[in-house]
Short mmCIF file of C-alpha atoms in Angstrom, two decimals:
data_model
loop_
_atom_site.label_atom_id
_atom_site.label_comp_id
_atom_site.label_asym_id
_atom_site.label_seq_id
_atom_site.Cartn_x
_atom_site.Cartn_y
_atom_site.Cartn_z
CA MET A 1 101.96 -117.26 -38.24
CA ASN A 2 101.27 -115.53 -35.19
CA ILE A 3 99.07 -112.19 -35.20
CA LEU A 4 102.15 -109.90 -34.41
CA LYS A 5 104.19 -111.27 -37.48
CA ILE A 6 101.00 -110.85 -39.63
CA THR A 7 100.63 -107.13 -38.35
CA VAL A 8 104.34 -106.28 -39.00
CA ILE A 9 104.11 -107.74 -42.67
CA PHE A 10 100.88 -105.80 -43.24
CA PHE A 11 102.26 -102.54 -42.04
CA SER A 12 105.65 -103.19 -44.00
CA PHE A 13 103.59 -103.55 -47.14
CA LEU A 14 101.67 -100.45 -46.55
CA SER A 15 104.84 -98.76 -45.93
CA MET A 16 106.30 -100.17 -49.46
CA LEU A 17 103.18 -98.91 -51.13
CA SER A 18 103.65 -95.64 -49.56
CA CYS A 19 107.32 -95.27 -50.65
CA THR A 20 106.53 -96.26 -54.20
CA LYS A 21 103.47 -93.94 -54.80
CA GLN A 22 103.78 -91.93 -57.98
CA PRO A 23 104.04 -88.10 -57.88
CA ASP A 24 100.66 -86.34 -58.53
CA TYR A 25 101.93 -84.21 -61.30
CA ASP A 26 105.02 -84.14 -63.80
CA ILE A 27 105.30 -80.29 -62.94
CA LEU A 28 103.94 -78.28 -60.06
CA ILE A 29 104.04 -74.33 -60.18
CA GLN A 30 103.59 -73.33 -56.61
CA ASN A 31 102.49 -70.04 -54.75
CA GLY A 32 102.39 -67.97 -58.14
CA LYS A 33 100.29 -64.78 -58.76
CA ILE A 34 97.85 -66.62 -61.16
CA ILE A 35 96.51 -64.30 -64.08
CA ASP A 36 94.43 -66.78 -66.13
CA GLY A 37 94.04 -64.54 -69.27
CA SER A 38 90.22 -63.77 -68.64
CA GLY A 39 91.02 -60.28 -67.41
CA ASN A 40 89.70 -61.38 -63.90
CA THR A 41 91.80 -60.34 -60.98
CA PHE A 42 94.68 -62.46 -60.02
CA SER A 43 94.59 -65.04 -57.45
CA ILE A 44 97.57 -66.91 -55.71
CA GLY A 45 97.80 -70.57 -56.09
CA ASP A 46 99.40 -73.54 -57.76
CA ILE A 47 99.18 -75.17 -61.09
CA GLY A 48 99.50 -78.97 -61.77
CA ILE A 49 100.79 -80.27 -65.24
CA ASN A 50 100.59 -83.93 -66.45
CA ALA A 51 102.24 -84.48 -69.88
CA ASP A 52 101.06 -81.65 -72.14
CA THR A 53 97.96 -80.54 -70.10
CA ILE A 54 97.01 -78.30 -67.11
CA THR A 55 95.35 -80.72 -64.81
CA ALA A 56 94.73 -78.79 -61.72
CA ILE A 57 94.72 -75.11 -60.39
CA GLY A 58 94.14 -74.06 -56.97
CA ASP A 59 95.63 -74.97 -53.40
CA LEU A 60 97.67 -77.82 -54.36
CA LYS A 61 100.11 -77.64 -51.29
CA ASN A 62 99.67 -81.36 -50.17
CA LYS A 63 100.48 -82.65 -53.72
CA THR A 64 103.77 -83.91 -55.15
CA ALA A 65 105.37 -83.64 -58.52
CA ASN A 66 108.63 -84.90 -60.34
CA GLN A 67 109.41 -80.93 -60.79
CA GLU A 68 108.30 -78.33 -58.44
CA ILE A 69 108.89 -74.66 -58.96
CA ASP A 70 108.46 -72.17 -56.44
CA ALA A 71 106.68 -69.07 -58.13
CA THR A 72 106.39 -66.95 -55.06
CA GLY A 73 106.37 -63.30 -56.00
CA LEU A 74 106.14 -64.25 -59.73
CA VAL A 75 103.46 -63.88 -62.15
CA VAL A 76 102.00 -66.94 -63.85
CA SER A 77 100.00 -66.58 -67.01
CA PRO A 78 99.27 -68.13 -70.30
CA GLY A 79 102.01 -68.04 -72.80
CA PHE A 80 101.88 -65.00 -75.22
CA ILE A 81 100.74 -65.00 -78.84
CA ASN A 82 102.39 -63.03 -81.49
CA MET A 83 99.54 -62.35 -83.98
CA LEU A 84 101.93 -61.36 -86.70
CA SER A 85 105.13 -63.14 -86.90
CA TRP A 86 108.05 -63.41 -89.67
CA ALA A 87 109.86 -65.96 -87.60
CA SER A 88 109.61 -68.80 -90.04
CA ALA A 89 112.90 -68.24 -91.76
CA ALA A 90 114.75 -67.94 -88.49
CA LEU A 91 113.16 -70.74 -86.89
CA ASN A 92 114.30 -72.96 -89.91
CA THR A 93 117.87 -71.89 -89.04
CA ASP A 94 117.48 -71.80 -85.17
CA GLY A 95 114.56 -73.46 -83.78
CA ARG A 96 115.01 -72.11 -80.23
CA SER A 97 113.25 -68.80 -81.16
CA LEU A 98 115.39 -67.09 -78.52
CA GLY A 99 114.28 -63.48 -79.16
CA ASP A 100 110.60 -64.35 -78.45
CA ILE A 101 110.77 -67.01 -75.90
CA LYS A 102 112.65 -64.94 -73.76
CA GLN A 103 109.82 -62.58 -73.85
CA GLY A 104 107.18 -65.29 -73.10
CA VAL A 105 105.84 -65.93 -76.79
CA THR A 106 104.74 -69.40 -77.06
CA LEU A 107 102.60 -69.17 -80.31
CA GLU A 108 103.99 -67.59 -83.61
CA VAL A 109 101.45 -66.81 -86.27
CA PHE A 110 102.52 -66.32 -89.82
CA GLY A 111 100.87 -65.26 -93.19
CA GLU A 112 101.03 -61.43 -93.63
CA GLY A 113 100.22 -61.47 -97.37
CA THR A 114 102.60 -64.21 -98.17
CA SER A 115 102.74 -67.68 -96.60
CA MET A 116 104.93 -70.70 -96.62
CA GLY A 117 102.56 -72.48 -99.01
CA PRO A 118 101.10 -73.52 -101.16
CA THR A 119 104.18 -73.64 -103.26
CA LYS A 120 105.14 -75.11 -106.64
CA LYS A 121 107.93 -77.69 -106.89
CA VAL A 122 108.82 -78.12 -110.43
CA ASP A 123 110.66 -81.23 -111.64
CA THR A 124 112.26 -80.06 -114.92
CA VAL A 125 113.54 -83.50 -115.69
CA ASN A 126 110.24 -85.05 -116.02
CA ASN A 127 108.12 -81.68 -116.75
CA THR A 128 105.84 -82.11 -113.79
CA ILE A 129 104.72 -79.63 -110.93
CA GLU A 130 104.01 -80.66 -107.48
CA TRP A 131 102.23 -78.65 -105.12
CA ILE A 132 103.38 -78.34 -101.41
CA SER A 133 100.61 -77.05 -98.99
CA LEU A 134 100.87 -74.74 -96.21
CA ASN A 135 100.31 -77.64 -93.97
CA ASP A 136 103.24 -79.54 -95.33
CA LYS A 137 105.53 -76.68 -94.90
CA LEU A 138 104.30 -75.98 -91.25
CA ASN A 139 104.83 -79.75 -90.40
CA ALA A 140 108.10 -79.82 -91.99
CA LEU A 141 109.41 -76.93 -89.75
CA VAL A 142 107.96 -78.61 -86.52
CA ASP A 143 109.54 -81.93 -87.61
CA LYS A 144 112.80 -80.03 -87.83
CA GLY A 145 112.32 -78.75 -84.44
CA VAL A 146 111.06 -75.45 -82.98
CA SER A 147 110.59 -74.31 -79.42
CA PRO A 148 107.15 -72.32 -79.83
CA ASN A 149 104.13 -73.36 -81.45
CA ILE A 150 103.31 -72.14 -84.88
CA ALA A 151 100.23 -71.28 -87.04
CA SER A 152 99.50 -69.48 -90.24
CA PHE A 153 97.06 -67.66 -92.42
CA ILE A 154 97.14 -68.28 -96.06
CA GLY A 155 98.44 -65.45 -97.87
CA ALA A 156 96.43 -63.48 -100.41
CA THR A 157 99.61 -62.62 -101.97
CA THR A 158 100.65 -66.07 -102.36
CA LEU A 159 97.33 -67.03 -103.91
CA ARG A 160 98.06 -64.33 -106.49
CA ILE A 161 101.52 -65.29 -107.28
CA ASN A 162 100.32 -69.06 -107.71
CA THR A 163 97.87 -67.99 -110.10
CA VAL A 164 98.10 -64.54 -111.78
CA GLY A 165 101.91 -64.26 -111.01
CA TYR A 166 103.12 -60.68 -110.66
CA GLU A 167 101.15 -58.87 -113.35
CA ASP A 168 99.01 -55.90 -112.75
CA ARG A 169 95.66 -57.40 -113.79
CA ALA A 170 92.39 -59.09 -112.51
CA PRO A 171 92.39 -62.97 -112.30
CA THR A 172 90.53 -64.77 -114.72
CA GLU A 173 87.57 -66.94 -113.70
CA GLU A 174 89.46 -69.92 -113.90
CA GLU A 175 92.44 -68.19 -111.74
CA LEU A 176 90.08 -67.04 -109.09
CA ASP A 177 88.46 -70.48 -108.89
CA SER A 178 92.05 -71.94 -108.40
CA MET A 179 92.59 -69.38 -105.80
CA LYS A 180 89.30 -70.54 -103.95
CA ILE A 181 90.42 -74.33 -104.08
CA MET A 182 93.54 -73.30 -102.34
CA VAL A 183 91.82 -71.42 -99.72
CA SER A 184 89.43 -74.33 -99.07
CA GLN A 185 92.33 -76.92 -98.82
CA ALA A 186 94.35 -74.68 -96.59
CA MET A 187 91.24 -73.93 -94.39
CA GLU A 188 90.68 -77.77 -93.89
CA GLU A 189 94.36 -78.22 -93.12
CA GLY A 190 94.24 -75.68 -90.30
CA ALA A 191 94.83 -72.11 -91.68
CA MET A 192 93.78 -69.31 -89.46
CA GLY A 193 92.04 -67.46 -92.43
CA ILE A 194 93.21 -65.32 -95.29
CA GLY A 195 95.98 -62.57 -94.54
CA SER A 196 96.77 -59.84 -97.05
CA SER A 197 99.12 -57.19 -97.40
CA LEU A 198 97.80 -54.64 -99.86
CA ILE A 199 100.52 -51.81 -99.96
CA TYR A 200 102.90 -54.14 -101.73
CA ALA A 201 103.23 -55.44 -105.02
CA PRO A 202 101.60 -57.57 -106.34
CA ALA A 203 99.02 -57.52 -103.71
CA PHE A 204 98.37 -54.09 -104.49
CA TYR A 205 96.83 -55.22 -107.91
CA SER A 206 94.24 -57.06 -106.01
CA SER A 207 90.67 -55.62 -106.14
CA THR A 208 88.35 -55.35 -103.28
CA GLU A 209 85.90 -57.69 -105.32
CA GLU A 210 88.81 -60.18 -105.32
CA LEU A 211 89.38 -60.08 -101.83
CA ILE A 212 85.66 -60.56 -101.08
CA GLU A 213 85.55 -63.71 -103.08
CA ILE A 214 88.40 -65.52 -101.57
CA SER A 215 87.28 -64.50 -98.23
CA LYS A 216 83.83 -65.82 -98.69
CA VAL A 217 85.58 -69.32 -98.89
CA ALA A 218 87.35 -68.75 -95.51
CA ALA A 219 84.19 -67.52 -93.93
CA LYS A 220 82.66 -71.04 -94.49
CA TYR A 221 85.15 -72.24 -92.13
CA ASP A 222 84.86 -69.68 -89.68
CA GLY A 223 88.36 -68.18 -90.65
CA LEU A 224 89.63 -64.77 -90.15
CA TYR A 225 90.23 -62.06 -92.63
CA THR A 226 93.43 -60.10 -91.53
CA SER A 227 94.93 -57.38 -93.63
CA HIS A 228 97.86 -54.78 -93.78
CA ILE A 229 95.31 -52.56 -95.22
CA ARG A 230 95.82 -50.58 -98.47
CA SER A 231 96.80 -47.31 -96.70
CA GLU A 232 97.89 -46.59 -93.11
CA GLY A 233 98.26 -42.79 -93.82
CA ASN A 234 96.68 -40.60 -96.24
CA LYS A 235 93.99 -43.02 -97.28
CA LEU A 236 93.75 -44.61 -93.86
CA LEU A 237 89.99 -44.17 -93.33
CA GLU A 238 88.94 -45.19 -96.74
CA SER A 239 91.28 -48.32 -96.43
CA ILE A 240 89.36 -49.22 -93.15
CA ASP A 241 86.16 -48.84 -95.27
CA GLU A 242 87.48 -51.48 -97.61
CA LEU A 243 88.17 -53.79 -94.85
CA LEU A 244 84.67 -53.34 -93.19
CA ARG A 245 83.32 -53.86 -96.87
CA ILE A 246 85.06 -57.18 -97.10
CA ALA A 247 83.97 -58.30 -93.66
CA LYS A 248 80.21 -57.39 -94.41
CA GLU A 249 79.86 -58.88 -97.75
CA ALA A 250 82.06 -61.90 -97.32
CA ASN A 251 80.43 -62.36 -94.02
CA ILE A 252 83.77 -62.91 -92.25
CA ARG A 253 85.35 -61.66 -89.02
CA ALA A 254 88.29 -59.18 -89.83
CA GLU A 255 91.21 -57.79 -87.96
CA ILE A 256 93.72 -55.05 -88.93
CA TYR A 257 97.36 -55.91 -89.06
CA HIS A 258 99.61 -53.50 -86.86
CA LEU A 259 96.98 -50.64 -86.94
CA LYS A 260 98.67 -47.14 -87.03
CA MET A 261 98.50 -43.53 -88.31
CA SER A 262 101.43 -43.17 -90.62
CA GLY A 263 103.00 -39.84 -91.11
CA LYS A 264 102.60 -36.63 -88.89
CA ASP A 265 99.93 -35.37 -91.16
CA ASN A 266 97.55 -38.29 -90.36
CA TRP A 267 98.26 -38.41 -86.36
CA TYR A 268 94.83 -36.56 -85.82
CA LYS A 269 92.95 -39.45 -87.46
CA TYR A 270 93.26 -41.46 -84.27
CA ASP A 271 89.75 -40.63 -82.97
CA ALA A 272 88.14 -41.06 -86.32
CA VAL A 273 89.60 -44.63 -86.74
CA VAL A 274 88.56 -45.69 -83.23
CA ALA A 275 85.05 -44.24 -84.07
CA LYS A 276 84.79 -46.02 -87.26
CA ILE A 277 85.73 -49.57 -85.69
CA ASP A 278 83.69 -48.98 -82.76
CA SER A 279 80.63 -48.32 -85.00
CA ALA A 280 81.16 -51.31 -87.20
CA ARG A 281 81.52 -53.47 -83.83
CA LYS A 282 78.23 -52.03 -82.54
CA ALA A 283 76.47 -52.82 -85.83
CA GLY A 284 77.33 -56.39 -85.70
CA LEU A 285 80.87 -56.68 -87.42
CA THR A 286 83.45 -58.61 -85.76
CA ILE A 287 86.39 -56.21 -86.27
CA THR A 288 89.49 -56.41 -84.24
CA ALA A 289 93.22 -55.21 -84.64
CA ASN A 290 96.81 -55.84 -83.36
CA MET A 291 99.88 -53.50 -83.03
CA TYR A 292 103.49 -53.33 -82.29
CA SER A 293 104.61 -51.06 -79.26
CA TYR A 294 107.10 -48.69 -81.27
CA ILE A 295 106.78 -45.44 -83.14
CA ALA A 296 108.79 -46.75 -85.96
CA GLY A 297 107.69 -49.53 -88.73
CA SER A 298 109.99 -51.70 -90.57
CA THR A 299 109.81 -53.07 -94.39
CA GLY A 300 111.53 -52.57 -97.39
CA LEU A 301 112.55 -49.65 -99.74
CA ASP A 302 109.97 -50.93 -102.10
CA ALA A 303 107.41 -49.30 -100.04
CA SER A 304 109.05 -45.91 -100.81
CA MET A 305 108.51 -46.63 -104.64
CA PRO A 306 105.20 -46.85 -106.67
CA PRO A 307 103.88 -50.24 -107.22
CA TRP A 308 103.82 -50.00 -110.86
CA VAL A 309 107.58 -50.06 -111.32
CA GLN A 310 107.54 -53.49 -109.36
CA GLU A 311 105.34 -55.31 -111.55
CA GLY A 312 106.75 -58.72 -112.58
CA GLY A 313 108.77 -59.23 -109.65
CA TYR A 314 112.27 -58.19 -108.44
CA SER A 315 114.23 -58.72 -111.72
CA LYS A 316 111.67 -56.65 -113.79
CA TRP A 317 111.91 -54.11 -110.95
CA ALA A 318 115.54 -53.76 -110.92
CA GLU A 319 115.62 -53.76 -114.76
CA ARG A 320 113.45 -50.69 -115.00
CA LEU A 321 115.26 -48.97 -112.30
CA GLN A 322 118.40 -49.06 -114.57
CA ASP A 323 116.30 -47.45 -117.53
CA PRO A 324 116.96 -43.89 -117.47
CA LYS A 325 113.53 -42.84 -118.91
CA ILE A 326 111.77 -45.17 -116.25
CA ARG A 327 113.98 -44.03 -113.50
CA LYS A 328 113.07 -40.41 -114.12
CA LYS A 329 109.39 -41.24 -113.93
CA VAL A 330 109.98 -43.19 -110.74
CA LEU A 331 111.89 -40.31 -109.11
CA GLU A 332 108.80 -37.83 -109.99
CA ASP A 333 106.42 -40.22 -108.44
CA MET A 334 108.47 -40.66 -105.46
CA ARG A 335 108.72 -36.90 -105.07
CA LYS A 336 105.16 -35.71 -105.73
CA PRO A 337 102.43 -36.33 -103.09
CA ALA A 338 101.31 -40.28 -103.24
CA ILE A 339 97.76 -40.24 -103.59
CA GLU A 340 97.07 -43.78 -105.40
CA TRP A 341 99.62 -45.74 -103.55
CA GLU A 342 101.21 -45.76 -99.93
CA SER A 343 104.66 -44.03 -99.80
CA LEU A 344 106.49 -44.69 -96.46
CA MET A 345 109.29 -42.42 -97.08
CA GLN A 346 106.50 -39.81 -97.38
CA ALA A 347 105.24 -41.02 -94.29
CA ALA A 348 108.31 -40.86 -92.44
CA GLY A 349 108.72 -37.41 -93.74
CA SER A 350 112.61 -37.30 -94.59
CA ALA A 351 115.25 -39.61 -95.35
CA GLU A 352 116.82 -38.87 -91.87
CA LYS A 353 114.05 -40.68 -90.58
CA MET A 354 114.75 -44.04 -92.62
CA ILE A 355 117.31 -46.43 -91.06
CA LEU A 356 118.81 -49.17 -93.53
CA ALA A 357 118.49 -52.29 -91.56
CA GLY A 358 119.25 -55.18 -93.72
CA PHE A 359 121.31 -56.00 -96.92
CA SER A 360 121.75 -59.33 -98.70
CA ASN A 361 124.77 -58.19 -100.54
CA ASP A 362 127.85 -58.34 -98.40
CA SER A 363 129.67 -55.50 -99.89
CA LEU A 364 126.68 -53.18 -98.79
CA ARG A 365 126.57 -54.36 -95.01
CA TYR A 366 128.93 -51.53 -93.99
CA LEU A 367 126.01 -49.13 -94.67
CA THR A 368 123.77 -51.09 -92.08
CA GLY A 369 122.34 -48.78 -89.33
CA LYS A 370 122.88 -45.60 -91.23
CA THR A 371 120.03 -43.31 -92.31
CA LEU A 372 119.02 -42.98 -96.07
CA ALA A 373 120.04 -39.39 -95.82
CA GLU A 374 123.59 -40.39 -94.65
CA VAL A 375 124.03 -42.74 -97.51
CA ALA A 376 122.73 -40.15 -99.84
CA LYS A 377 125.14 -37.52 -98.60
CA MET A 378 128.22 -40.24 -98.63
CA ARG A 379 127.24 -40.97 -102.24
CA ASN A 380 126.56 -37.30 -103.38
CA THR A 381 122.94 -38.31 -104.66
CA SER A 382 119.37 -37.55 -103.76
CA PRO A 383 117.75 -40.00 -101.25
CA GLU A 384 115.36 -41.10 -103.96
CA GLU A 385 118.06 -42.00 -106.40
CA THR A 386 120.10 -43.66 -103.44
CA ALA A 387 117.15 -45.79 -102.75
CA MET A 388 116.89 -46.97 -106.29
CA ASP A 389 120.57 -47.63 -106.55
CA LEU A 390 120.62 -49.57 -103.34
CA VAL A 391 117.72 -51.96 -104.50
CA VAL A 392 119.54 -52.67 -107.71
CA GLN A 393 123.13 -53.22 -105.98
CA ASN A 394 121.60 -55.37 -103.26
CA GLY A 395 120.20 -57.96 -105.65
CA SER A 396 116.93 -57.67 -103.59
CA ASP A 397 114.89 -55.25 -101.54
CA VAL A 398 116.66 -53.25 -98.44
CA SER A 399 115.15 -53.84 -95.21
CA THR A 400 114.29 -50.18 -93.86
CA VAL A 401 112.99 -48.61 -90.57
CA TYR A 402 110.57 -46.03 -90.91
CA PHE A 403 109.87 -43.58 -88.04
CA MET A 404 106.29 -42.64 -88.75
CA MET A 405 103.94 -42.88 -85.70
CA SER A 406 103.32 -40.73 -82.50
CA GLU A 407 103.95 -42.04 -79.12
CA GLU A 408 100.36 -40.60 -77.85
CA ASN A 409 98.60 -42.76 -80.55
CA VAL A 410 100.71 -45.70 -79.57
CA LYS A 411 99.71 -45.45 -75.81
CA ASN A 412 96.24 -44.78 -76.64
CA GLN A 413 95.96 -47.81 -78.88
CA VAL A 414 97.49 -50.12 -76.24
CA ALA A 415 94.35 -49.56 -74.16
CA LEU A 416 91.69 -50.15 -76.79
CA PRO A 417 89.68 -53.38 -75.67
CA TRP A 418 89.88 -54.81 -79.04
CA MET A 419 93.61 -54.57 -79.62
CA SER A 420 96.29 -57.47 -79.35
CA PHE A 421 99.88 -57.47 -80.07
CA CYS A 422 102.30 -58.60 -82.67
CA SER A 423 106.07 -58.09 -83.54
CA ASP A 424 105.85 -57.98 -87.05
CA ALA A 425 109.35 -59.40 -87.02
CA GLY A 426 111.40 -62.60 -86.72
CA SER A 427 112.66 -64.25 -83.69
CA TYR A 428 116.44 -64.44 -83.72
CA ALA A 429 119.42 -65.37 -81.49
CA ALA A 430 121.76 -62.56 -80.60
CA GLU A 431 124.50 -64.66 -81.89
CA GLY A 432 126.22 -65.86 -85.03
CA ASP A 433 124.98 -65.31 -88.35
CA PHE A 434 122.10 -63.28 -86.95
CA LEU A 435 124.41 -60.35 -85.91
CA LYS A 436 125.50 -59.89 -89.61
CA TYR A 437 122.13 -58.15 -90.23
CA SER A 438 120.27 -55.40 -88.21
CA THR A 439 116.67 -55.42 -87.39
CA HIS A 440 113.95 -53.60 -85.73
CA PRO A 441 114.08 -53.73 -81.80
CA ARG A 442 110.55 -55.19 -81.84
CA ALA A 443 112.09 -58.69 -82.88
CA TYR A 444 113.63 -58.64 -79.25
CA GLY A 445 111.42 -56.32 -77.14
CA ASN A 446 108.03 -55.83 -78.36
CA PHE A 447 106.08 -58.02 -75.88
CA ALA A 448 108.22 -56.96 -72.79
CA ARG A 449 107.66 -53.49 -73.77
CA VAL A 450 103.94 -53.99 -73.39
CA ILE A 451 104.43 -55.45 -69.85
CA GLY A 452 107.32 -53.30 -68.75
CA LYS A 453 106.72 -49.70 -70.28
CA TYR A 454 102.94 -49.63 -71.01
CA THR A 455 101.80 -51.63 -67.95
CA ARG A 456 104.22 -51.45 -64.96
CA ASP A 457 105.80 -47.91 -65.79
CA GLU A 458 103.23 -45.94 -67.37
CA LYS A 459 100.13 -47.88 -66.02
CA VAL A 460 98.18 -47.55 -69.30
CA ILE A 461 96.41 -50.60 -68.57
CA SER A 462 96.41 -53.07 -65.63
CA LEU A 463 98.46 -56.26 -65.59
CA GLU A 464 95.29 -58.48 -65.95
CA GLU A 465 94.19 -56.52 -69.05
CA ALA A 466 97.81 -56.79 -70.66
CA ILE A 467 97.76 -60.51 -70.16
CA ARG A 468 94.11 -60.62 -71.52
CA LYS A 469 95.40 -58.95 -74.64
CA LEU A 470 98.39 -61.04 -74.99
CA THR A 471 96.65 -64.50 -74.46
CA PHE A 472 92.92 -65.00 -74.32
CA LEU A 473 91.89 -62.19 -76.69
CA PRO A 474 94.01 -63.46 -79.79
CA ALA A 475 93.37 -67.00 -79.08
CA SER A 476 89.53 -66.12 -79.15
CA ASN A 477 89.89 -64.02 -82.40
CA LEU A 478 91.93 -67.09 -84.01
CA LYS A 479 89.28 -69.57 -82.64
CA ILE A 480 92.06 -71.61 -81.15
CA LYS A 481 90.98 -74.54 -78.90
CA LYS A 482 92.58 -75.09 -75.48
CA ARG A 483 94.96 -72.33 -75.50
CA GLY A 484 95.09 -68.83 -74.50
CA SER A 485 94.14 -69.20 -70.84
CA LEU A 486 94.88 -70.98 -67.73
CA LYS A 487 92.10 -73.50 -67.56
CA VAL A 488 92.11 -77.22 -66.42
CA GLY A 489 92.30 -79.11 -69.62
CA ASN A 490 94.06 -76.69 -71.70
CA TYR A 491 97.53 -77.18 -73.08
CA ALA A 492 100.33 -76.12 -70.96
CA ASP A 493 101.62 -73.01 -72.58
CA ILE A 494 102.63 -71.07 -69.54
CA VAL A 495 105.06 -68.26 -68.55
CA VAL A 496 106.43 -67.18 -65.16
CA PHE A 497 107.78 -63.87 -65.03
CA ASP A 498 109.04 -61.18 -62.44
CA PHE A 499 106.77 -58.23 -63.09
CA ASP A 500 109.16 -55.77 -61.45
CA LYS A 501 112.07 -56.94 -63.85
CA VAL A 502 110.35 -57.31 -67.21
CA GLN A 503 112.11 -55.01 -69.50
CA ASP A 504 112.94 -54.50 -73.23
CA HIS A 505 116.66 -53.66 -73.95
CA ALA A 506 116.78 -53.63 -77.75
CA THR A 507 117.35 -50.29 -79.32
CA PHE A 508 117.49 -49.15 -82.78
CA ASP A 509 121.04 -48.60 -82.54
CA LYS A 510 121.67 -51.93 -80.95
CA PRO A 511 118.63 -54.03 -81.66
CA HIS A 512 120.16 -57.63 -80.90
CA GLN A 513 119.55 -57.55 -77.08
CA TYR A 514 117.33 -60.00 -75.29
CA ALA A 515 114.39 -58.71 -72.93
CA SER A 516 114.83 -59.65 -69.26
CA GLY A 517 112.34 -60.52 -66.61
CA MET A 518 110.85 -63.74 -67.93
CA VAL A 519 111.98 -66.53 -65.67
CA HIS A 520 110.35 -69.71 -66.96
CA VAL A 521 108.40 -70.79 -70.16
CA PHE A 522 106.59 -73.96 -70.82
CA VAL A 523 105.32 -74.97 -74.18
CA ASN A 524 102.86 -78.06 -74.37
CA GLY A 525 104.05 -78.89 -70.76
CA THR A 526 107.78 -78.91 -71.64
CA GLN A 527 110.13 -76.20 -70.12
CA VAL A 528 111.90 -74.20 -72.70
CA LEU A 529 113.20 -71.44 -70.49
CA LYS A 530 114.43 -72.21 -67.09
CA ASP A 531 115.77 -69.51 -64.78
CA GLY A 532 115.84 -67.30 -67.71
CA GLU A 533 118.13 -69.54 -69.97
CA HIS A 534 116.87 -71.72 -72.92
CA THR A 535 116.79 -75.54 -72.12
CA ASN A 536 117.30 -76.32 -76.05
CA LYS A 537 113.99 -78.32 -75.97
CA LYS A 538 111.78 -77.84 -79.06
CA PRO A 539 108.28 -79.17 -78.30
CA GLY A 540 106.45 -76.66 -80.64
CA ARG A 541 103.51 -77.95 -82.63
CA VAL A 542 101.25 -76.61 -85.54
CA VAL A 543 98.26 -74.97 -84.18
CA HIS A 544 95.04 -75.48 -86.34
CA GLY A 545 92.37 -73.07 -87.08
CA PRO A 546 88.60 -73.48 -86.88
CA GLY A 547 88.24 -75.18 -90.09
CA TYR A 548 90.72 -78.12 -89.51
CA ARG A 549 89.70 -81.43 -90.71
CA LYS A 550 91.67 -84.28 -89.30
#
């Protein structure tokens, strides 16, 4: 074989190798305005993704990928973390999580008071009880298919229901030990910590000492105690003191769910609240908070009635509301100043500021979107009596929106360095059966509102700080590994959005409206939103807390 022929063959071989060279990355996001979550100033650059992981960040213009995305003029950041989500039920129905994915949420965190597990499964035939753990429930949801990642606290209310039930009493020593065992198991299976919700029965019946004891167990695993504190209104400062006491005596990090000053008479307490938390932080306690970006909250009509009437669960509650003597006492308690319990009807100030948002009884759904005052006028009964009647007729509690906060306080809270964000809502699709129920607009607009209204339009905080509060800060508070920042080796939970176009559109009158401006969303390296449209991919996983034992 002559030299010329050998040379031709050699270069042909090199050419063949060149043609079959594998791309450097599965996905390459190019020319984006990268905000990494740390709070540092943005940089223009590229991000390479292989499988579920970020493998390169920087100038990657000479690299290739199976999928290349031009992010010129767009912001590239970590996926957002919803610190208080009620999306579990909706995800079980529709795993796409459209309402939140279209806002850039890649992690939903459950467990305010109640959690998906542990729950009892009773076999009436064999007279046996099987316990289904929180981890089992989370894994079952992921196995069914969900677009976002999911995580959960173990609910203090769930612990109480599993042991004490709905009774207004302290747990026995044996019951408290059972609670502790459940906490320990949940923490080792990946729970984030303990979540409580103390204005509602039966959680209302829990003493501070009980909460300290179960929190001590979570503290051994470096978990977080997070709480809908006992009062967000008249006894707001005292309730924060309770949370600080739990944090100190249990030696646990603590967070306040959806911090607010409820009721006009309590708006002035903002400075005192911030001073109290800042003082505790300076003294060495790790105290943080989250919030939603609206002046109205949403819960049930139960938050307008005294906890004593709710003891024993819904059936006992409804039964009591139909007893004329008890009903008279409830009416009196609803009207006189609530000192020992939290009345959101009183915090709202009037029935005109209470919107009925959700009924389980089809025959009552025509009332959806009306104020309690309007329904009371229709029925020619007082707002308090109307509320009692609706709870009985609905066959369950009635979802209600309460206007209670000031815009000035909301804006000031957004700027607090230790404040992250939550929706305190489900993640729905604006279609199908979801349209049969109203909801709070925060279900579709909370995170877009942080970026659009408070960052771009009102300039309360910088975009870099907003991203830090939506990503790295909550991930750090939860002690989550490899998420919450754009860093080589981290999971590729990434959002790409048009800062000039991010906007919430949901209103209290028309809440089922998607936010806009989010262009692409990746969860564990899989694209779930492409050019603003869902891809129907469901790569979500269970995210584990610091105590996780494989």
